[in-house]
Amino acid sequence: MSEHIIKKSLSMSTHALRIRWAAIGAAIAVSLGGGVTLFAQAGAAPATSSTFVAVSPVRVLDTRDAVVLWAGPFVTGVPHDVKVTGSIPTGAGTQTVMPAGSTGVVLNVTVVNSTADGYVSVRPADAVGAPQTSNINFEARKTVANSITVNLPTSGADAGTFEVWFDSMGVAGATADILVDVTGYYTSTSIAEIETAIDNKSDAIAIIGSGGEDFGDI
């Protein structure tokens, strides 16, 4: 695999911009040790960025398993909060899956053993009132899964926590088992901070191809 050396003296032509974004992606991948994608928010002043970090799937909720948060299925209309930052119980034991301050989480949510038709809504733990949208809709006794991205509160009692809500739409006492796996998370950082991290690398070289991607023109 060829190596592309990115120097600060490169002119910011279209070609250089494309290489620069690839270098940023590669540098973050090296520093975090995981799959990373960088998103720049167009039109922001000053520029802001959001960095996605992929992780090997980690089970953070399984209502069939007393070890993973709690035992027993969801009951319709009774929400539960799930904390995913810091040290938490998981299917593989207590561990830190995501750092404190993470701004979002990507989940794979599965519904099994439902006793009635219904839906599941996953949202930030500081949301108020009943949910107005659903993330998964299912029929009784059907196993259904979906990938869900949820914003996370970053301060207060609900920091790093999301809410899971099961509703059987009027069937009293209905229950469902719910499984949740974390597959990645978002962390907020500025483009300037990312570039500083690259510029401060001891060899001042970014290796393209070991995690960097071509993000196109700005």
PDB file of C-alpha atoms in Angstrom:
ATOM      1  CA  MET A   1       0.000   0.000   0.000  1.00  0.00           C
ATOM      2  CA  SER A   2       1.439   3.360  -1.003  1.00  0.00           C
ATOM      3  CA  GLU A   3       2.006   6.100   1.559  1.00  0.00           C
ATOM      4  CA  HIS A   4       1.043   9.727   0.982  1.00  0.00           C
ATOM      5  CA  ILE A   5       2.918  12.306   3.007  1.00  0.00           C
ATOM      6  CA  ILE A   6       0.756  15.306   3.870  1.00  0.00           C
ATOM      7  CA  LYS A   7       2.783  18.475   4.427  1.00  0.00           C
ATOM      8  CA  LYS A   8       1.481  21.737   5.859  1.00  0.00           C
ATOM      9  CA  SER A   9       2.921  23.556   2.863  1.00  0.00           C
ATOM     10  CA  LEU A  10       0.425  21.926   0.480  1.00  0.00           C
ATOM     11  CA  SER A  11      -1.776  24.502  -1.237  1.00  0.00           C
ATOM     12  CA  MET A  12      -5.452  24.148  -0.365  1.00  0.00           C
ATOM     13  CA  SER A  13      -6.514  23.267  -3.892  1.00  0.00           C
ATOM     14  CA  THR A  14      -9.399  20.887  -4.461  1.00  0.00           C
ATOM     15  CA  HIS A  15      -6.970  17.985  -4.634  1.00  0.00           C
ATOM     16  CA  ALA A  16      -5.220  19.056  -1.436  1.00  0.00           C
ATOM     17  CA  LEU A  17      -8.515  19.435   0.388  1.00  0.00           C
ATOM     18  CA  ARG A  18      -9.467  15.890  -0.514  1.00  0.00           C
ATOM     19  CA  ILE A  19      -6.125  14.557   0.705  1.00  0.00           C
ATOM     20  CA  ARG A  20      -6.325  16.635   3.894  1.00  0.00           C
ATOM     21  CA  TRP A  21      -9.700  15.134   4.832  1.00  0.00           C
ATOM     22  CA  ALA A  22      -8.333  11.657   4.197  1.00  0.00           C
ATOM     23  CA  ALA A  23      -5.376  12.405   6.468  1.00  0.00           C
ATOM     24  CA  ILE A  24      -7.662  13.628   9.232  1.00  0.00           C
ATOM     25  CA  GLY A  25      -9.686  10.427   9.054  1.00  0.00           C
ATOM     26  CA  ALA A  26      -6.541   8.295   9.162  1.00  0.00           C
ATOM     27  CA  ALA A  27      -5.034  10.188  12.080  1.00  0.00           C
ATOM     28  CA  ILE A  28      -8.185   9.860  14.170  1.00  0.00           C
ATOM     29  CA  ALA A  29      -8.375   6.154  13.384  1.00  0.00           C
ATOM     30  CA  VAL A  30      -4.806   5.707  14.602  1.00  0.00           C
ATOM     31  CA  SER A  31      -5.349   7.736  17.779  1.00  0.00           C
ATOM     32  CA  LEU A  32      -8.661   6.069  18.740  1.00  0.00           C
ATOM     33  CA  GLY A  33      -7.908   2.586  17.509  1.00  0.00           C
ATOM     34  CA  GLY A  34     -11.275   2.159  15.792  1.00  0.00           C
ATOM     35  CA  GLY A  35     -13.157   2.831  12.592  1.00  0.00           C
ATOM     36  CA  VAL A  36     -13.778   6.558  12.297  1.00  0.00           C
ATOM     37  CA  THR A  37     -15.712   8.846   9.989  1.00  0.00           C
ATOM     38  CA  LEU A  38     -15.493  12.634  10.162  1.00  0.00           C
ATOM     39  CA  PHE A  39     -18.441  14.853   9.273  1.00  0.00           C
ATOM     40  CA  ALA A  40     -18.131  18.609   8.766  1.00  0.00           C
ATOM     41  CA  GLN A  41     -21.242  20.720   9.225  1.00  0.00           C
ATOM     42  CA  ALA A  42     -21.608  22.893   6.132  1.00  0.00           C
ATOM     43  CA  GLY A  43     -22.232  26.582   6.638  1.00  0.00           C
ATOM     44  CA  ALA A  44     -21.361  26.609  10.325  1.00  0.00           C
ATOM     45  CA  ALA A  45     -19.479  29.566  11.780  1.00  0.00           C
ATOM     46  CA  PRO A  46     -17.165  28.695  13.336  1.00  0.00           C
ATOM     47  CA  ALA A  47     -16.796  25.252  11.757  1.00  0.00           C
ATOM     48  CA  THR A  48     -17.999  22.356  13.863  1.00  0.00           C
ATOM     49  CA  SER A  49     -17.452  18.633  13.455  1.00  0.00           C
ATOM     50  CA  SER A  50     -18.788  15.347  14.675  1.00  0.00           C
ATOM     51  CA  THR A  51     -16.648  12.235  14.763  1.00  0.00           C
ATOM     52  CA  PHE A  52     -18.109   8.739  14.534  1.00  0.00           C
ATOM     53  CA  VAL A  53     -16.198   5.930  16.242  1.00  0.00           C
ATOM     54  CA  ALA A  54     -17.174   2.373  15.316  1.00  0.00           C
ATOM     55  CA  VAL A  55     -16.824  -0.285  18.015  1.00  0.00           C
ATOM     56  CA  SER A  56     -17.225  -4.043  18.044  1.00  0.00           C
ATOM     57  CA  PRO A  57     -20.862  -4.659  19.043  1.00  0.00           C
ATOM     58  CA  VAL A  58     -21.374  -4.713  22.808  1.00  0.00           C
ATOM     59  CA  ARG A  59     -24.645  -5.834  24.420  1.00  0.00           C
ATOM     60  CA  VAL A  60     -25.783  -3.257  26.960  1.00  0.00           C
ATOM     61  CA  LEU A  61     -29.334  -4.515  27.503  1.00  0.00           C
ATOM     62  CA  ASP A  62     -30.959  -7.937  27.425  1.00  0.00           C
ATOM     63  CA  THR A  63     -34.159  -8.261  29.430  1.00  0.00           C
ATOM     64  CA  ARG A  64     -33.791 -12.060  29.301  1.00  0.00           C
ATOM     65  CA  ASP A  65     -30.489 -11.852  31.213  1.00  0.00           C
ATOM     66  CA  ALA A  66     -30.368 -10.565  34.798  1.00  0.00           C
ATOM     67  CA  VAL A  67     -26.663  -9.709  34.400  1.00  0.00           C
ATOM     68  CA  VAL A  68     -27.254  -7.102  31.693  1.00  0.00           C
ATOM     69  CA  LEU A  69     -28.993  -4.249  33.543  1.00  0.00           C
ATOM     70  CA  TRP A  70     -32.181  -5.973  34.694  1.00  0.00           C
ATOM     71  CA  ALA A  71     -34.236  -9.127  34.297  1.00  0.00           C
ATOM     72  CA  GLY A  72     -37.785  -9.305  33.030  1.00  0.00           C
ATOM     73  CA  PRO A  73     -39.480  -7.972  29.898  1.00  0.00           C
ATOM     74  CA  PHE A  74     -40.688  -4.448  29.236  1.00  0.00           C
ATOM     75  CA  VAL A  75     -44.295  -3.768  30.167  1.00  0.00           C
ATOM     76  CA  THR A  76     -46.289  -1.549  27.842  1.00  0.00           C
ATOM     77  CA  GLY A  77     -46.109   2.136  28.716  1.00  0.00           C
ATOM     78  CA  VAL A  78     -43.286   1.739  31.253  1.00  0.00           C
ATOM     79  CA  PRO A  79     -40.030   3.268  29.915  1.00  0.00           C
ATOM     80  CA  HIS A  80     -36.537   2.381  31.113  1.00  0.00           C
ATOM     81  CA  ASP A  81     -33.300   4.390  30.936  1.00  0.00           C
ATOM     82  CA  VAL A  82     -30.041   2.817  29.736  1.00  0.00           C
ATOM     83  CA  LYS A  83     -26.700   4.467  30.527  1.00  0.00           C
ATOM     84  CA  VAL A  84     -23.953   3.784  27.993  1.00  0.00           C
ATOM     85  CA  THR A  85     -21.050   6.065  28.994  1.00  0.00           C
ATOM     86  CA  GLY A  86     -18.478   5.287  31.653  1.00  0.00           C
ATOM     87  CA  SER A  87     -18.253   1.920  33.400  1.00  0.00           C
ATOM     88  CA  ILE A  88     -21.455  -0.060  32.771  1.00  0.00           C
ATOM     89  CA  PRO A  89     -22.663  -3.684  32.949  1.00  0.00           C
ATOM     90  CA  THR A  90     -22.572  -5.476  29.581  1.00  0.00           C
ATOM     91  CA  GLY A  91     -22.970  -8.972  28.242  1.00  0.00           C
ATOM     92  CA  ALA A  92     -19.183  -9.347  28.540  1.00  0.00           C
ATOM     93  CA  GLY A  93     -18.950  -7.963  32.089  1.00  0.00           C
ATOM     94  CA  THR A  94     -18.483  -4.468  33.456  1.00  0.00           C
ATOM     95  CA  GLN A  95     -16.555  -2.257  31.042  1.00  0.00           C
ATOM     96  CA  THR A  96     -16.332   1.197  29.478  1.00  0.00           C
ATOM     97  CA  VAL A  97     -17.845   1.088  26.003  1.00  0.00           C
ATOM     98  CA  MET A  98     -18.064   4.844  25.382  1.00  0.00           C
ATOM     99  CA  PRO A  99     -16.308   7.800  27.034  1.00  0.00           C
ATOM    100  CA  ALA A 100     -18.143  10.388  29.097  1.00  0.00           C
ATOM    101  CA  GLY A 101     -19.198  13.345  26.978  1.00  0.00           C
ATOM    102  CA  SER A 102     -20.225  11.260  23.959  1.00  0.00           C
ATOM    103  CA  THR A 103     -22.914  13.138  22.046  1.00  0.00           C
ATOM    104  CA  GLY A 104     -24.667  10.238  20.358  1.00  0.00           C
ATOM    105  CA  VAL A 105     -24.806   6.462  20.118  1.00  0.00           C
ATOM    106  CA  VAL A 106     -25.542   4.006  17.317  1.00  0.00           C
ATOM    107  CA  LEU A 107     -27.534   0.987  18.449  1.00  0.00           C
ATOM    108  CA  ASN A 108     -28.881  -2.262  17.099  1.00  0.00           C
ATOM    109  CA  VAL A 109     -32.205  -2.823  18.885  1.00  0.00           C
ATOM    110  CA  THR A 110     -34.055  -6.151  18.714  1.00  0.00           C
ATOM    111  CA  VAL A 111     -37.557  -6.970  19.955  1.00  0.00           C
ATOM    112  CA  VAL A 112     -38.412 -10.608  20.795  1.00  0.00           C
ATOM    113  CA  ASN A 113     -41.182 -12.471  22.624  1.00  0.00           C
ATOM    114  CA  SER A 114     -43.732  -9.660  22.337  1.00  0.00           C
ATOM    115  CA  THR A 115     -47.188 -10.669  23.531  1.00  0.00           C
ATOM    116  CA  ALA A 116     -48.961  -8.075  21.376  1.00  0.00           C
ATOM    117  CA  ASP A 117     -48.421  -5.876  18.338  1.00  0.00           C
ATOM    118  CA  GLY A 118     -46.627  -2.678  19.222  1.00  0.00           C
ATOM    119  CA  TYR A 119     -43.724  -0.322  18.734  1.00  0.00           C
ATOM    120  CA  VAL A 120     -40.477   0.690  20.429  1.00  0.00           C
ATOM    121  CA  SER A 121     -39.188   4.242  20.620  1.00  0.00           C
ATOM    122  CA  VAL A 122     -35.599   5.035  21.609  1.00  0.00           C
ATOM    123  CA  ARG A 123     -34.771   8.652  22.486  1.00  0.00           C
ATOM    124  CA  PRO A 124     -32.563  10.820  24.739  1.00  0.00           C
ATOM    125  CA  ALA A 125     -33.249  10.195  28.427  1.00  0.00           C
ATOM    126  CA  ASP A 126     -34.112  13.842  29.026  1.00  0.00           C
ATOM    127  CA  ALA A 127     -37.054  13.703  26.592  1.00  0.00           C
ATOM    128  CA  VAL A 128     -40.415  14.549  28.160  1.00  0.00           C
ATOM    129  CA  GLY A 129     -43.902  13.204  27.553  1.00  0.00           C
ATOM    130  CA  ALA A 130     -44.855  10.168  25.513  1.00  0.00           C
ATOM    131  CA  PRO A 131     -42.861   9.588  22.307  1.00  0.00           C
ATOM    132  CA  GLN A 132     -44.431  10.816  19.081  1.00  0.00           C
ATOM    133  CA  THR A 133     -42.381   8.581  16.785  1.00  0.00           C
ATOM    134  CA  SER A 134     -41.363   4.924  16.644  1.00  0.00           C
ATOM    135  CA  ASN A 135     -38.086   3.230  15.723  1.00  0.00           C
ATOM    136  CA  ILE A 136     -39.394  -0.342  15.483  1.00  0.00           C
ATOM    137  CA  ASN A 137     -42.895  -1.576  14.680  1.00  0.00           C
ATOM    138  CA  PHE A 138     -43.694  -5.252  15.136  1.00  0.00           C
ATOM    139  CA  GLU A 139     -46.358  -7.922  15.305  1.00  0.00           C
ATOM    140  CA  ALA A 140     -46.860 -10.197  18.292  1.00  0.00           C
ATOM    141  CA  ARG A 141     -44.266 -12.979  18.624  1.00  0.00           C
ATOM    142  CA  LYS A 142     -42.231 -11.642  15.705  1.00  0.00           C
ATOM    143  CA  THR A 143     -38.508 -10.922  16.071  1.00  0.00           C
ATOM    144  CA  VAL A 144     -37.683  -7.519  14.580  1.00  0.00           C
ATOM    145  CA  ALA A 145     -34.457  -5.478  14.679  1.00  0.00           C
ATOM    146  CA  ASN A 146     -33.402  -2.021  13.544  1.00  0.00           C
ATOM    147  CA  SER A 147     -30.329   0.210  13.624  1.00  0.00           C
ATOM    148  CA  ILE A 148     -31.006   3.402  15.576  1.00  0.00           C
ATOM    149  CA  THR A 149     -28.947   6.564  16.147  1.00  0.00           C
ATOM    150  CA  VAL A 150     -29.793   8.515  19.301  1.00  0.00           C
ATOM    151  CA  ASN A 151     -28.547  11.853  20.618  1.00  0.00           C
ATOM    152  CA  LEU A 152     -27.226  11.697  24.183  1.00  0.00           C
ATOM    153  CA  PRO A 153     -27.428  14.360  26.890  1.00  0.00           C
ATOM    154  CA  THR A 154     -23.904  15.434  27.894  1.00  0.00           C
ATOM    155  CA  SER A 155     -24.644  16.968  31.294  1.00  0.00           C
ATOM    156  CA  GLY A 156     -26.951  16.543  34.263  1.00  0.00           C
ATOM    157  CA  ALA A 157     -28.497  13.407  35.686  1.00  0.00           C
ATOM    158  CA  ASP A 158     -29.305  12.032  32.211  1.00  0.00           C
ATOM    159  CA  ALA A 159     -25.801  12.419  30.746  1.00  0.00           C
ATOM    160  CA  GLY A 160     -24.829   9.489  28.546  1.00  0.00           C
ATOM    161  CA  THR A 161     -28.276   7.898  28.856  1.00  0.00           C
ATOM    162  CA  PHE A 162     -31.083   7.011  26.452  1.00  0.00           C
ATOM    163  CA  GLU A 163     -34.675   5.927  27.090  1.00  0.00           C
ATOM    164  CA  VAL A 164     -36.392   2.827  25.700  1.00  0.00           C
ATOM    165  CA  TRP A 165     -40.190   2.899  25.468  1.00  0.00           C
ATOM    166  CA  PHE A 166     -42.397  -0.074  24.538  1.00  0.00           C
ATOM    167  CA  ASP A 167     -46.062   0.509  23.711  1.00  0.00           C
ATOM    168  CA  SER A 168     -48.646  -2.115  22.734  1.00  0.00           C
ATOM    169  CA  MET A 169     -51.155   0.525  21.649  1.00  0.00           C
ATOM    170  CA  GLY A 170     -53.878  -0.214  24.158  1.00  0.00           C
ATOM    171  CA  VAL A 171     -53.310  -3.890  24.978  1.00  0.00           C
ATOM    172  CA  ALA A 172     -53.115  -3.840  28.775  1.00  0.00           C
ATOM    173  CA  GLY A 173     -50.287  -5.781  30.398  1.00  0.00           C
ATOM    174  CA  ALA A 174     -48.512  -6.611  27.132  1.00  0.00           C
ATOM    175  CA  THR A 175     -44.800  -7.378  27.430  1.00  0.00           C
ATOM    176  CA  ALA A 176     -41.754  -7.679  25.175  1.00  0.00           C
ATOM    177  CA  ASP A 177     -38.094  -8.586  25.602  1.00  0.00           C
ATOM    178  CA  ILE A 178     -35.668  -6.024  24.211  1.00  0.00           C
ATOM    179  CA  LEU A 179     -31.993  -6.444  23.336  1.00  0.00           C
ATOM    180  CA  VAL A 180     -29.688  -3.485  22.681  1.00  0.00           C
ATOM    181  CA  ASP A 181     -26.160  -3.579  21.239  1.00  0.00           C
ATOM    182  CA  VAL A 182     -23.870  -0.549  20.909  1.00  0.00           C
ATOM    183  CA  THR A 183     -22.133  -0.498  17.508  1.00  0.00           C
ATOM    184  CA  GLY A 184     -20.614   2.987  17.616  1.00  0.00           C
ATOM    185  CA  TYR A 185     -20.777   6.449  19.112  1.00  0.00           C
ATOM    186  CA  TYR A 186     -20.323  10.122  18.257  1.00  0.00           C
ATOM    187  CA  THR A 187     -17.994  12.538  19.971  1.00  0.00           C
ATOM    188  CA  SER A 188     -17.927  16.294  19.412  1.00  0.00           C
ATOM    189  CA  THR A 189     -14.681  18.016  18.524  1.00  0.00           C
ATOM    190  CA  SER A 190     -13.527  20.972  16.442  1.00  0.00           C
ATOM    191  CA  ILE A 191     -11.738  20.690  13.119  1.00  0.00           C
ATOM    192  CA  ALA A 192      -8.967  22.880  14.541  1.00  0.00           C
ATOM    193  CA  GLU A 193      -8.395  20.400  17.376  1.00  0.00           C
ATOM    194  CA  ILE A 194      -8.197  17.521  14.925  1.00  0.00           C
ATOM    195  CA  GLU A 195      -5.699  19.332  12.708  1.00  0.00           C
ATOM    196  CA  THR A 196      -3.614  20.232  15.763  1.00  0.00           C
ATOM    197  CA  ALA A 197      -3.514  16.561  16.724  1.00  0.00           C
ATOM    198  CA  ILE A 198      -2.194  15.735  13.253  1.00  0.00           C
ATOM    199  CA  ASP A 199       0.356  18.571  13.241  1.00  0.00           C
ATOM    200  CA  ASN A 200       1.662  17.537  16.660  1.00  0.00           C
ATOM    201  CA  LYS A 201       2.396  13.957  15.611  1.00  0.00           C
ATOM    202  CA  SER A 202       6.085  13.283  16.156  1.00  0.00           C
ATOM    203  CA  ASP A 203       6.795  12.427  12.523  1.00  0.00           C
ATOM    204  CA  ALA A 204       4.287  14.931  11.058  1.00  0.00           C
ATOM    205  CA  ILE A 205       3.161  12.240   8.635  1.00  0.00           C
ATOM    206  CA  ALA A 206      -0.337  10.863   8.077  1.00  0.00           C
ATOM    207  CA  ILE A 207      -0.595   7.470   6.441  1.00  0.00           C
ATOM    208  CA  ILE A 208      -3.492   7.270   4.001  1.00  0.00           C
ATOM    209  CA  GLY A 209      -5.265   3.942   3.663  1.00  0.00           C
ATOM    210  CA  SER A 210      -5.016   2.645   7.232  1.00  0.00           C
ATOM    211  CA  GLY A 211      -8.304   4.228   8.179  1.00  0.00           C
ATOM    212  CA  GLY A 212      -8.543   7.428   6.185  1.00  0.00           C
ATOM    213  CA  GLU A 213     -11.263   8.025   3.646  1.00  0.00           C
ATOM    214  CA  ASP A 214     -11.736  10.453   0.787  1.00  0.00           C
ATOM    215  CA  PHE A 215     -14.531  12.729   2.013  1.00  0.00           C
ATOM    216  CA  GLY A 216     -14.816  14.694  -1.195  1.00  0.00           C
ATOM    217  CA  ASP A 217     -14.640  18.418  -1.760  1.00  0.00           C
ATOM    218  CA  ILE A 218     -15.571  20.962   0.929  1.00  0.00           C
TER     219      ILE A 218
END
